[in-house]
Amino acid sequence: MNINEITSWIVSFLILVGSLLSLLSAFGILRLPDVYTRSHAATKAATLGVICILSGAFLYFWVFQGYVSARLLLGILFVFVTAPVAGHLICRAAYRSKVPLWEKSVQDDLKKVLTKEDYQHQAEN
Amino acid sequence: MPFQILLNLLIAFVWMFLNNSWAANTFIAGYLIGLGLIFLLRRFIPTPFYLKKLWAILALILLFLKELILSNFAVMKLILQPKLTMKPGIIALPTELTRDWEISTLACLITLTPGTVTVDLSLEGDVLYIHAMDIQDAEEVIAQIKNTFEKAILEVSR
């Protein structure tokens, strides 16, 4: 096996895994019961899926065309850094606008703290 | 740490001037010599030797990648189960980290760990509220996060 064959296997593996992960995260968004659990699927699986596909494309252009694309590397970095922040902000906005948790949730430590904060805020105004 | 890196660059440039050669090879040789000199004189610099810190940063990045892959497997398992048997919930996680960048790194790491997403941060910035996908034992989750991530971040910052 020469180097081209090996890399073509690696590239196809990466792209296949990336698209499978994206598909599964779409399933997760359909199946899971509330905003918070859906954001688990959306942040994790979609992030790794996109990163796999981008690194597959990077490897392909590097080995077969001899072109090192710094933009793809930057894209990987940006997706990696911004996706968890987006998930966090959506969750936070949902909680603050009182979107309910799933009925089967067992614990909610934030509830009492947040109401206390709200009272303080009202007292200040 | 920035001071040590600047010092090291300065030594490398002095080495290039001494040799009167401006190739990358000379620069690398000078940089390595500077590294050795700073290592020998580390007693006189108040902060720890900077390669140690660089190593801690690398370890943190590797931890990030490992957790991302593990968390994907965990989420896949939950999604592909025929019945939804998980017990989600929001738990409070007290943290010892104080600086802003430390706390936001911890929040990002938690979001990329198996089955947890950061939902909110208390006003004082000392408690993180995280939504866990499957709470078996809240204490255990907290202890695990504290032992791995907080430690790795503390390695970098102190």
PDB file of C-alpha atoms in Angstrom:
ATOM      1  CA  MET A   1       0.000   0.000   0.000  1.00  0.00           C
ATOM      2  CA  ASN A   2       1.467   3.362  -0.893  1.00  0.00           C
ATOM      3  CA  ILE A   3       0.905   6.614   0.932  1.00  0.00           C
ATOM      4  CA  ASN A   4      -1.864   7.849  -1.384  1.00  0.00           C
ATOM      5  CA  GLU A   5      -3.952   4.774  -0.790  1.00  0.00           C
ATOM      6  CA  ILE A   6      -3.578   4.980   2.977  1.00  0.00           C
ATOM      7  CA  THR A   7      -4.550   8.635   3.093  1.00  0.00           C
ATOM      8  CA  SER A   8      -7.525   8.058   0.840  1.00  0.00           C
ATOM      9  CA  TRP A   9      -8.740   5.472   3.362  1.00  0.00           C
ATOM     10  CA  ILE A  10      -8.219   7.905   6.235  1.00  0.00           C
ATOM     11  CA  VAL A  11      -9.969  10.730   4.359  1.00  0.00           C
ATOM     12  CA  SER A  12     -12.977   8.616   3.477  1.00  0.00           C
ATOM     13  CA  PHE A  13     -13.190   7.331   7.057  1.00  0.00           C
ATOM     14  CA  LEU A  14     -13.115  10.870   8.471  1.00  0.00           C
ATOM     15  CA  ILE A  15     -15.769  12.178   6.093  1.00  0.00           C
ATOM     16  CA  LEU A  16     -18.012   9.165   6.617  1.00  0.00           C
ATOM     17  CA  VAL A  17     -17.762   9.426  10.401  1.00  0.00           C
ATOM     18  CA  GLY A  18     -18.392  13.171  10.246  1.00  0.00           C
ATOM     19  CA  SER A  19     -21.546  12.818   8.192  1.00  0.00           C
ATOM     20  CA  LEU A  20     -22.795   9.942  10.372  1.00  0.00           C
ATOM     21  CA  LEU A  21     -22.292  12.071  13.476  1.00  0.00           C
ATOM     22  CA  SER A  22     -24.183  14.973  11.893  1.00  0.00           C
ATOM     23  CA  LEU A  23     -27.033  12.610  10.997  1.00  0.00           C
ATOM     24  CA  LEU A  24     -27.147  11.232  14.536  1.00  0.00           C
ATOM     25  CA  SER A  25     -27.211  14.710  16.026  1.00  0.00           C
ATOM     26  CA  ALA A  26     -30.179  15.506  13.764  1.00  0.00           C
ATOM     27  CA  PHE A  27     -31.893  12.365  15.115  1.00  0.00           C
ATOM     28  CA  GLY A  28     -31.102  13.557  18.616  1.00  0.00           C
ATOM     29  CA  ILE A  29     -32.714  16.927  17.990  1.00  0.00           C
ATOM     30  CA  LEU A  30     -35.861  15.149  16.773  1.00  0.00           C
ATOM     31  CA  ARG A  31     -36.021  12.562  19.527  1.00  0.00           C
ATOM     32  CA  LEU A  32     -35.004  14.229  22.751  1.00  0.00           C
ATOM     33  CA  PRO A  33     -37.755  15.760  24.894  1.00  0.00           C
ATOM     34  CA  ASP A  34     -36.749  19.334  25.836  1.00  0.00           C
ATOM     35  CA  VAL A  35     -34.487  22.257  24.902  1.00  0.00           C
ATOM     36  CA  TYR A  36     -31.731  21.350  27.336  1.00  0.00           C
ATOM     37  CA  THR A  37     -31.308  17.725  26.307  1.00  0.00           C
ATOM     38  CA  ARG A  38     -31.532  18.714  22.651  1.00  0.00           C
ATOM     39  CA  SER A  39     -28.710  21.173  23.120  1.00  0.00           C
ATOM     40  CA  HIS A  40     -26.556  18.247  24.299  1.00  0.00           C
ATOM     41  CA  ALA A  41     -27.019  16.572  20.932  1.00  0.00           C
ATOM     42  CA  ALA A  42     -26.632  19.811  18.993  1.00  0.00           C
ATOM     43  CA  THR A  43     -23.423  20.999  20.668  1.00  0.00           C
ATOM     44  CA  LYS A  44     -21.456  17.769  20.926  1.00  0.00           C
ATOM     45  CA  ALA A  45     -22.315  15.592  17.977  1.00  0.00           C
ATOM     46  CA  ALA A  46     -22.569  18.433  15.474  1.00  0.00           C
ATOM     47  CA  THR A  47     -19.235  19.920  16.614  1.00  0.00           C
ATOM     48  CA  LEU A  48     -17.302  16.697  16.231  1.00  0.00           C
ATOM     49  CA  GLY A  49     -19.088  15.934  12.947  1.00  0.00           C
ATOM     50  CA  VAL A  50     -18.123  19.249  11.379  1.00  0.00           C
ATOM     51  CA  ILE A  51     -14.560  18.968  12.685  1.00  0.00           C
ATOM     52  CA  CYS A  52     -14.199  15.468  11.185  1.00  0.00           C
ATOM     53  CA  ILE A  53     -15.481  16.594   7.784  1.00  0.00           C
ATOM     54  CA  LEU A  54     -13.245  19.685   7.729  1.00  0.00           C
ATOM     55  CA  SER A  55     -10.129  17.732   8.707  1.00  0.00           C
ATOM     56  CA  GLY A  56     -10.934  15.146   6.037  1.00  0.00           C
ATOM     57  CA  ALA A  57     -11.129  17.902   3.417  1.00  0.00           C
ATOM     58  CA  PHE A  58      -7.891  19.432   4.734  1.00  0.00           C
ATOM     59  CA  LEU A  59      -6.065  16.100   4.469  1.00  0.00           C
ATOM     60  CA  TYR A  60      -7.424  15.479   0.972  1.00  0.00           C
ATOM     61  CA  PHE A  61      -6.232  18.806  -0.457  1.00  0.00           C
ATOM     62  CA  TRP A  62      -2.904  18.488   1.354  1.00  0.00           C
ATOM     63  CA  VAL A  63      -1.997  15.025   0.057  1.00  0.00           C
ATOM     64  CA  PHE A  64      -3.578  14.924  -3.381  1.00  0.00           C
ATOM     65  CA  GLN A  65      -3.224  18.552  -4.507  1.00  0.00           C
ATOM     66  CA  GLY A  66      -0.261  19.618  -2.400  1.00  0.00           C
ATOM     67  CA  TYR A  67      -2.221  22.574  -1.067  1.00  0.00           C
ATOM     68  CA  VAL A  68      -2.100  23.385   2.657  1.00  0.00           C
ATOM     69  CA  SER A  69      -5.277  25.264   3.441  1.00  0.00           C
ATOM     70  CA  ALA A  70      -4.831  27.422   6.524  1.00  0.00           C
ATOM     71  CA  ARG A  71      -8.464  28.500   6.262  1.00  0.00           C
ATOM     72  CA  LEU A  72      -9.703  24.984   6.943  1.00  0.00           C
ATOM     73  CA  LEU A  73      -7.486  24.797  10.024  1.00  0.00           C
ATOM     74  CA  LEU A  74      -8.835  28.143  11.222  1.00  0.00           C
ATOM     75  CA  GLY A  75     -12.365  26.905  10.534  1.00  0.00           C
ATOM     76  CA  ILE A  76     -11.754  23.842  12.699  1.00  0.00           C
ATOM     77  CA  LEU A  77     -10.427  26.049  15.499  1.00  0.00           C
ATOM     78  CA  PHE A  78     -13.366  28.460  15.319  1.00  0.00           C
ATOM     79  CA  VAL A  79     -16.005  25.727  15.322  1.00  0.00           C
ATOM     80  CA  PHE A  80     -14.266  24.089  18.255  1.00  0.00           C
ATOM     81  CA  VAL A  81     -14.233  27.319  20.272  1.00  0.00           C
ATOM     82  CA  THR A  82     -17.646  28.785  19.401  1.00  0.00           C
ATOM     83  CA  ALA A  83     -19.996  25.770  19.443  1.00  0.00           C
ATOM     84  CA  PRO A  84     -19.976  25.191  23.230  1.00  0.00           C
ATOM     85  CA  VAL A  85     -20.486  28.916  23.856  1.00  0.00           C
ATOM     86  CA  ALA A  86     -23.506  28.960  21.532  1.00  0.00           C
ATOM     87  CA  GLY A  87     -24.985  25.924  23.296  1.00  0.00           C
ATOM     88  CA  HIS A  88     -24.479  27.561  26.664  1.00  0.00           C
ATOM     89  CA  LEU A  89     -26.106  30.837  25.586  1.00  0.00           C
ATOM     90  CA  ILE A  90     -29.151  29.113  24.093  1.00  0.00           C
ATOM     91  CA  CYS A  91     -29.617  27.088  27.287  1.00  0.00           C
ATOM     92  CA  ARG A  92     -29.256  30.163  29.440  1.00  0.00           C
ATOM     93  CA  ALA A  93     -31.698  32.209  27.370  1.00  0.00           C
ATOM     94  CA  ALA A  94     -34.189  29.332  27.454  1.00  0.00           C
ATOM     95  CA  TYR A  95     -33.921  29.015  31.221  1.00  0.00           C
ATOM     96  CA  ARG A  96     -34.271  32.746  31.803  1.00  0.00           C
ATOM     97  CA  SER A  97     -37.409  32.900  29.656  1.00  0.00           C
ATOM     98  CA  LYS A  98     -38.846  30.089  31.795  1.00  0.00           C
ATOM     99  CA  VAL A  99     -38.873  27.232  29.301  1.00  0.00           C
ATOM    100  CA  PRO A 100     -39.802  24.210  31.442  1.00  0.00           C
ATOM    101  CA  LEU A 101     -37.547  21.194  31.951  1.00  0.00           C
ATOM    102  CA  TRP A 102     -38.751  17.733  30.943  1.00  0.00           C
ATOM    103  CA  GLU A 103     -41.280  16.238  33.433  1.00  0.00           C
ATOM    104  CA  LYS A 104     -38.937  13.414  34.350  1.00  0.00           C
ATOM    105  CA  SER A 105     -36.133  15.734  35.443  1.00  0.00           C
ATOM    106  CA  VAL A 106     -35.040  14.915  38.960  1.00  0.00           C
ATOM    107  CA  GLN A 107     -33.235  17.956  40.253  1.00  0.00           C
ATOM    108  CA  ASP A 108     -33.246  21.707  39.776  1.00  0.00           C
ATOM    109  CA  ASP A 109     -30.721  23.636  41.837  1.00  0.00           C
ATOM    110  CA  LEU A 110     -30.980  26.772  39.747  1.00  0.00           C
ATOM    111  CA  LYS A 111     -34.651  27.463  40.484  1.00  0.00           C
ATOM    112  CA  LYS A 112     -34.341  28.766  44.038  1.00  0.00           C
ATOM    113  CA  VAL A 113     -31.217  30.804  43.266  1.00  0.00           C
ATOM    114  CA  LEU A 114     -32.732  32.470  40.239  1.00  0.00           C
ATOM    115  CA  THR A 115     -35.935  33.489  42.043  1.00  0.00           C
ATOM    116  CA  LYS A 116     -33.852  35.008  44.833  1.00  0.00           C
ATOM    117  CA  GLU A 117     -31.848  36.983  42.270  1.00  0.00           C
ATOM    118  CA  ASP A 118     -35.064  38.203  40.656  1.00  0.00           C
ATOM    119  CA  TYR A 119     -36.380  39.448  43.999  1.00  0.00           C
ATOM    120  CA  GLN A 120     -33.161  41.329  44.639  1.00  0.00           C
ATOM    121  CA  HIS A 121     -33.386  42.883  41.209  1.00  0.00           C
ATOM    122  CA  GLN A 122     -36.958  44.014  41.848  1.00  0.00           C
ATOM    123  CA  ALA A 123     -36.021  45.431  45.246  1.00  0.00           C
ATOM    124  CA  GLU A 124     -33.283  47.519  43.674  1.00  0.00           C
ATOM    125  CA  ASN A 125     -35.626  49.095  41.131  1.00  0.00           C
TER     126      ASN A 125
ATOM    127  CA  MET B   1       5.724  33.341  30.953  1.00  0.00           C
ATOM    128  CA  PRO B   2       5.635  36.045  28.196  1.00  0.00           C
ATOM    129  CA  PHE B   3       8.768  37.566  29.729  1.00  0.00           C
ATOM    130  CA  GLN B   4      10.649  34.272  29.484  1.00  0.00           C
ATOM    131  CA  ILE B   5       9.608  33.779  25.863  1.00  0.00           C
ATOM    132  CA  LEU B   6      10.750  37.301  24.965  1.00  0.00           C
ATOM    133  CA  LEU B   7      14.051  36.705  26.742  1.00  0.00           C
ATOM    134  CA  ASN B   8      14.510  33.490  24.822  1.00  0.00           C
ATOM    135  CA  LEU B   9      13.832  35.246  21.492  1.00  0.00           C
ATOM    136  CA  LEU B  10      16.307  37.955  22.440  1.00  0.00           C
ATOM    137  CA  ILE B  11      19.019  35.366  23.145  1.00  0.00           C
ATOM    138  CA  ALA B  12      18.274  33.722  19.791  1.00  0.00           C
ATOM    139  CA  PHE B  13      18.698  37.067  17.987  1.00  0.00           C
ATOM    140  CA  VAL B  14      21.942  37.792  19.839  1.00  0.00           C
ATOM    141  CA  TRP B  15      23.170  34.368  18.717  1.00  0.00           C
ATOM    142  CA  MET B  16      22.281  35.256  15.111  1.00  0.00           C
ATOM    143  CA  PHE B  17      24.190  38.551  15.410  1.00  0.00           C
ATOM    144  CA  LEU B  18      27.218  36.757  16.900  1.00  0.00           C
ATOM    145  CA  ASN B  19      27.284  34.279  14.039  1.00  0.00           C
ATOM    146  CA  ASN B  20      26.474  36.918  11.441  1.00  0.00           C
ATOM    147  CA  SER B  21      24.165  34.420   9.778  1.00  0.00           C
ATOM    148  CA  TRP B  22      20.443  34.999   9.184  1.00  0.00           C
ATOM    149  CA  ALA B  23      19.174  31.518   8.380  1.00  0.00           C
ATOM    150  CA  ALA B  24      16.411  29.665  10.179  1.00  0.00           C
ATOM    151  CA  ASN B  25      18.950  27.068  11.325  1.00  0.00           C
ATOM    152  CA  THR B  26      20.940  29.638  13.290  1.00  0.00           C
ATOM    153  CA  PHE B  27      17.773  30.960  14.843  1.00  0.00           C
ATOM    154  CA  ILE B  28      16.766  27.480  16.010  1.00  0.00           C
ATOM    155  CA  ALA B  29      20.236  26.816  17.409  1.00  0.00           C
ATOM    156  CA  GLY B  30      20.170  30.149  19.248  1.00  0.00           C
ATOM    157  CA  TYR B  31      16.697  29.434  20.584  1.00  0.00           C
ATOM    158  CA  LEU B  32      17.798  26.061  21.952  1.00  0.00           C
ATOM    159  CA  ILE B  33      20.862  27.644  23.589  1.00  0.00           C
ATOM    160  CA  GLY B  34      18.604  30.292  25.120  1.00  0.00           C
ATOM    161  CA  LEU B  35      16.307  27.561  26.415  1.00  0.00           C
ATOM    162  CA  GLY B  36      19.280  25.919  28.121  1.00  0.00           C
ATOM    163  CA  LEU B  37      20.426  29.236  29.615  1.00  0.00           C
ATOM    164  CA  ILE B  38      16.982  30.062  30.984  1.00  0.00           C
ATOM    165  CA  PHE B  39      16.728  26.574  32.421  1.00  0.00           C
ATOM    166  CA  LEU B  40      20.089  27.022  34.185  1.00  0.00           C
ATOM    167  CA  LEU B  41      19.120  30.461  35.517  1.00  0.00           C
ATOM    168  CA  ARG B  42      15.553  29.571  36.498  1.00  0.00           C
ATOM    169  CA  ARG B  43      16.267  30.324  40.176  1.00  0.00           C
ATOM    170  CA  PHE B  44      16.512  34.049  39.436  1.00  0.00           C
ATOM    171  CA  ILE B  45      13.159  34.269  37.644  1.00  0.00           C
ATOM    172  CA  PRO B  46      10.135  34.443  39.951  1.00  0.00           C
ATOM    173  CA  THR B  47       7.751  32.469  37.687  1.00  0.00           C
ATOM    174  CA  PRO B  48       8.276  28.728  36.981  1.00  0.00           C
ATOM    175  CA  PHE B  49      10.173  27.567  33.891  1.00  0.00           C
ATOM    176  CA  TYR B  50       7.929  28.182  30.909  1.00  0.00           C
ATOM    177  CA  LEU B  51       8.192  24.827  29.142  1.00  0.00           C
ATOM    178  CA  LYS B  52       6.319  23.375  32.103  1.00  0.00           C
ATOM    179  CA  LYS B  53       3.427  25.717  31.442  1.00  0.00           C
ATOM    180  CA  LEU B  54       3.510  25.023  27.709  1.00  0.00           C
ATOM    181  CA  TRP B  55       3.274  21.325  28.518  1.00  0.00           C
ATOM    182  CA  ALA B  56       0.248  21.987  30.791  1.00  0.00           C
ATOM    183  CA  ILE B  57      -1.481  23.896  27.959  1.00  0.00           C
ATOM    184  CA  LEU B  58      -0.838  20.999  25.576  1.00  0.00           C
ATOM    185  CA  ALA B  59      -2.257  18.570  28.147  1.00  0.00           C
ATOM    186  CA  LEU B  60      -5.377  20.762  28.439  1.00  0.00           C
ATOM    187  CA  ILE B  61      -5.906  20.729  24.653  1.00  0.00           C
ATOM    188  CA  LEU B  62      -5.514  16.940  24.532  1.00  0.00           C
ATOM    189  CA  LEU B  63      -8.012  16.641  27.400  1.00  0.00           C
ATOM    190  CA  PHE B  64     -10.441  18.801  25.389  1.00  0.00           C
ATOM    191  CA  LEU B  65     -10.171  16.464  22.371  1.00  0.00           C
ATOM    192  CA  LYS B  66     -10.476  13.287  24.428  1.00  0.00           C
ATOM    193  CA  GLU B  67     -13.567  14.545  26.246  1.00  0.00           C
ATOM    194  CA  LEU B  68     -15.159  15.639  22.969  1.00  0.00           C
ATOM    195  CA  ILE B  69     -14.855  12.140  21.504  1.00  0.00           C
ATOM    196  CA  LEU B  70     -15.989  10.386  24.700  1.00  0.00           C
ATOM    197  CA  SER B  71     -18.990  12.699  25.056  1.00  0.00           C
ATOM    198  CA  ASN B  72     -20.030  11.933  21.508  1.00  0.00           C
ATOM    199  CA  PHE B  73     -20.123   8.239  22.285  1.00  0.00           C
ATOM    200  CA  ALA B  74     -22.177   8.908  25.427  1.00  0.00           C
ATOM    201  CA  VAL B  75     -24.710  11.044  23.544  1.00  0.00           C
ATOM    202  CA  MET B  76     -24.934   8.513  20.690  1.00  0.00           C
ATOM    203  CA  LYS B  77     -25.752   5.772  23.165  1.00  0.00           C
ATOM    204  CA  LEU B  78     -28.572   7.794  24.699  1.00  0.00           C
ATOM    205  CA  ILE B  79     -30.029   8.817  21.347  1.00  0.00           C
ATOM    206  CA  LEU B  80     -29.990   5.332  19.857  1.00  0.00           C
ATOM    207  CA  GLN B  81     -31.618   3.647  22.859  1.00  0.00           C
ATOM    208  CA  PRO B  82     -35.153   2.528  22.036  1.00  0.00           C
ATOM    209  CA  LYS B  83     -36.536   4.116  25.214  1.00  0.00           C
ATOM    210  CA  LEU B  84     -35.533   7.368  26.865  1.00  0.00           C
ATOM    211  CA  THR B  85     -34.532   6.226  30.324  1.00  0.00           C
ATOM    212  CA  MET B  86     -32.306   9.093  31.371  1.00  0.00           C
ATOM    213  CA  LYS B  87     -32.857  11.330  34.379  1.00  0.00           C
ATOM    214  CA  PRO B  88     -31.874  14.888  33.437  1.00  0.00           C
ATOM    215  CA  GLY B  89     -31.532  17.743  35.911  1.00  0.00           C
ATOM    216  CA  ILE B  90     -29.652  20.887  36.852  1.00  0.00           C
ATOM    217  CA  ILE B  91     -26.953  20.668  39.510  1.00  0.00           C
ATOM    218  CA  ALA B  92     -24.881  23.357  41.196  1.00  0.00           C
ATOM    219  CA  LEU B  93     -21.100  23.079  40.920  1.00  0.00           C
ATOM    220  CA  PRO B  94     -19.064  25.271  43.268  1.00  0.00           C
ATOM    221  CA  THR B  95     -15.694  26.200  41.778  1.00  0.00           C
ATOM    222  CA  GLU B  96     -12.433  27.548  43.182  1.00  0.00           C
ATOM    223  CA  LEU B  97     -11.375  29.278  39.983  1.00  0.00           C
ATOM    224  CA  THR B  98     -11.399  33.055  40.195  1.00  0.00           C
ATOM    225  CA  ARG B  99     -10.171  34.677  36.983  1.00  0.00           C
ATOM    226  CA  ASP B 100     -12.585  35.198  34.081  1.00  0.00           C
ATOM    227  CA  TRP B 101     -10.697  33.202  31.468  1.00  0.00           C
ATOM    228  CA  GLU B 102     -10.324  30.252  33.843  1.00  0.00           C
ATOM    229  CA  ILE B 103     -14.051  30.145  34.493  1.00  0.00           C
ATOM    230  CA  SER B 104     -14.970  30.413  30.815  1.00  0.00           C
ATOM    231  CA  THR B 105     -12.496  27.656  29.919  1.00  0.00           C
ATOM    232  CA  LEU B 106     -14.048  25.467  32.592  1.00  0.00           C
ATOM    233  CA  ALA B 107     -17.543  26.234  31.237  1.00  0.00           C
ATOM    234  CA  CYS B 108     -16.486  25.285  27.687  1.00  0.00           C
ATOM    235  CA  LEU B 109     -14.866  22.081  28.929  1.00  0.00           C
ATOM    236  CA  ILE B 110     -18.001  21.145  30.861  1.00  0.00           C
ATOM    237  CA  THR B 111     -20.136  21.748  27.787  1.00  0.00           C
ATOM    238  CA  LEU B 112     -17.965  19.339  25.814  1.00  0.00           C
ATOM    239  CA  THR B 113     -17.913  16.602  28.499  1.00  0.00           C
ATOM    240  CA  PRO B 114     -20.136  13.535  28.405  1.00  0.00           C
ATOM    241  CA  GLY B 115     -23.671  14.539  29.306  1.00  0.00           C
ATOM    242  CA  THR B 116     -23.276  18.032  30.749  1.00  0.00           C
ATOM    243  CA  VAL B 117     -24.028  21.531  29.448  1.00  0.00           C
ATOM    244  CA  THR B 118     -23.363  24.743  31.351  1.00  0.00           C
ATOM    245  CA  VAL B 119     -26.631  26.619  31.843  1.00  0.00           C
ATOM    246  CA  ASP B 120     -25.810  29.543  34.085  1.00  0.00           C
ATOM    247  CA  LEU B 121     -23.195  31.190  36.268  1.00  0.00           C
ATOM    248  CA  SER B 122     -23.971  32.784  39.636  1.00  0.00           C
ATOM    249  CA  LEU B 123     -23.626  36.533  40.078  1.00  0.00           C
ATOM    250  CA  GLU B 124     -20.482  36.202  42.191  1.00  0.00           C
ATOM    251  CA  GLY B 125     -18.968  33.808  39.650  1.00  0.00           C
ATOM    252  CA  ASP B 126     -18.277  31.067  42.171  1.00  0.00           C
ATOM    253  CA  VAL B 127     -21.021  28.573  41.294  1.00  0.00           C
ATOM    254  CA  LEU B 128     -21.682  27.036  37.871  1.00  0.00           C
ATOM    255  CA  TYR B 129     -25.120  25.579  37.136  1.00  0.00           C
ATOM    256  CA  ILE B 130     -24.844  22.639  34.780  1.00  0.00           C
ATOM    257  CA  HIS B 131     -27.549  20.609  33.080  1.00  0.00           C
ATOM    258  CA  ALA B 132     -26.678  16.937  33.287  1.00  0.00           C
ATOM    259  CA  MET B 133     -28.215  14.458  30.871  1.00  0.00           C
ATOM    260  CA  ASP B 134     -28.254  11.548  33.274  1.00  0.00           C
ATOM    261  CA  ILE B 135     -27.877  12.138  37.006  1.00  0.00           C
ATOM    262  CA  GLN B 136     -27.008   8.946  38.798  1.00  0.00           C
ATOM    263  CA  ASP B 137     -25.125  10.610  41.569  1.00  0.00           C
ATOM    264  CA  ALA B 138     -24.681  14.372  41.527  1.00  0.00           C
ATOM    265  CA  GLU B 139     -21.837  14.271  44.042  1.00  0.00           C
ATOM    266  CA  GLU B 140     -19.913  11.885  41.854  1.00  0.00           C
ATOM    267  CA  VAL B 141     -20.314  14.054  38.744  1.00  0.00           C
ATOM    268  CA  ILE B 142     -19.097  17.109  40.645  1.00  0.00           C
ATOM    269  CA  ALA B 143     -16.109  15.271  42.127  1.00  0.00           C
ATOM    270  CA  GLN B 144     -15.113  13.962  38.714  1.00  0.00           C
ATOM    271  CA  ILE B 145     -15.252  17.385  37.054  1.00  0.00           C
ATOM    272  CA  LYS B 146     -13.321  18.943  39.907  1.00  0.00           C
ATOM    273  CA  ASN B 147     -10.596  16.310  39.826  1.00  0.00           C
ATOM    274  CA  THR B 148      -9.918  16.392  36.108  1.00  0.00           C
ATOM    275  CA  PHE B 149     -10.741  19.795  34.632  1.00  0.00           C
ATOM    276  CA  GLU B 150     -10.207  22.146  37.526  1.00  0.00           C
ATOM    277  CA  LYS B 151      -6.867  20.524  38.214  1.00  0.00           C
ATOM    278  CA  ALA B 152      -5.780  20.798  34.575  1.00  0.00           C
ATOM    279  CA  ILE B 153      -6.764  24.485  34.438  1.00  0.00           C
ATOM    280  CA  LEU B 154      -5.021  25.205  37.745  1.00  0.00           C
ATOM    281  CA  GLU B 155      -1.872  23.561  36.337  1.00  0.00           C
ATOM    282  CA  VAL B 156      -1.886  26.133  33.549  1.00  0.00           C
ATOM    283  CA  SER B 157      -2.652  29.207  35.627  1.00  0.00           C
ATOM    284  CA  ARG B 158      -0.398  28.723  38.670  1.00  0.00           C
TER     285      ARG B 158
END
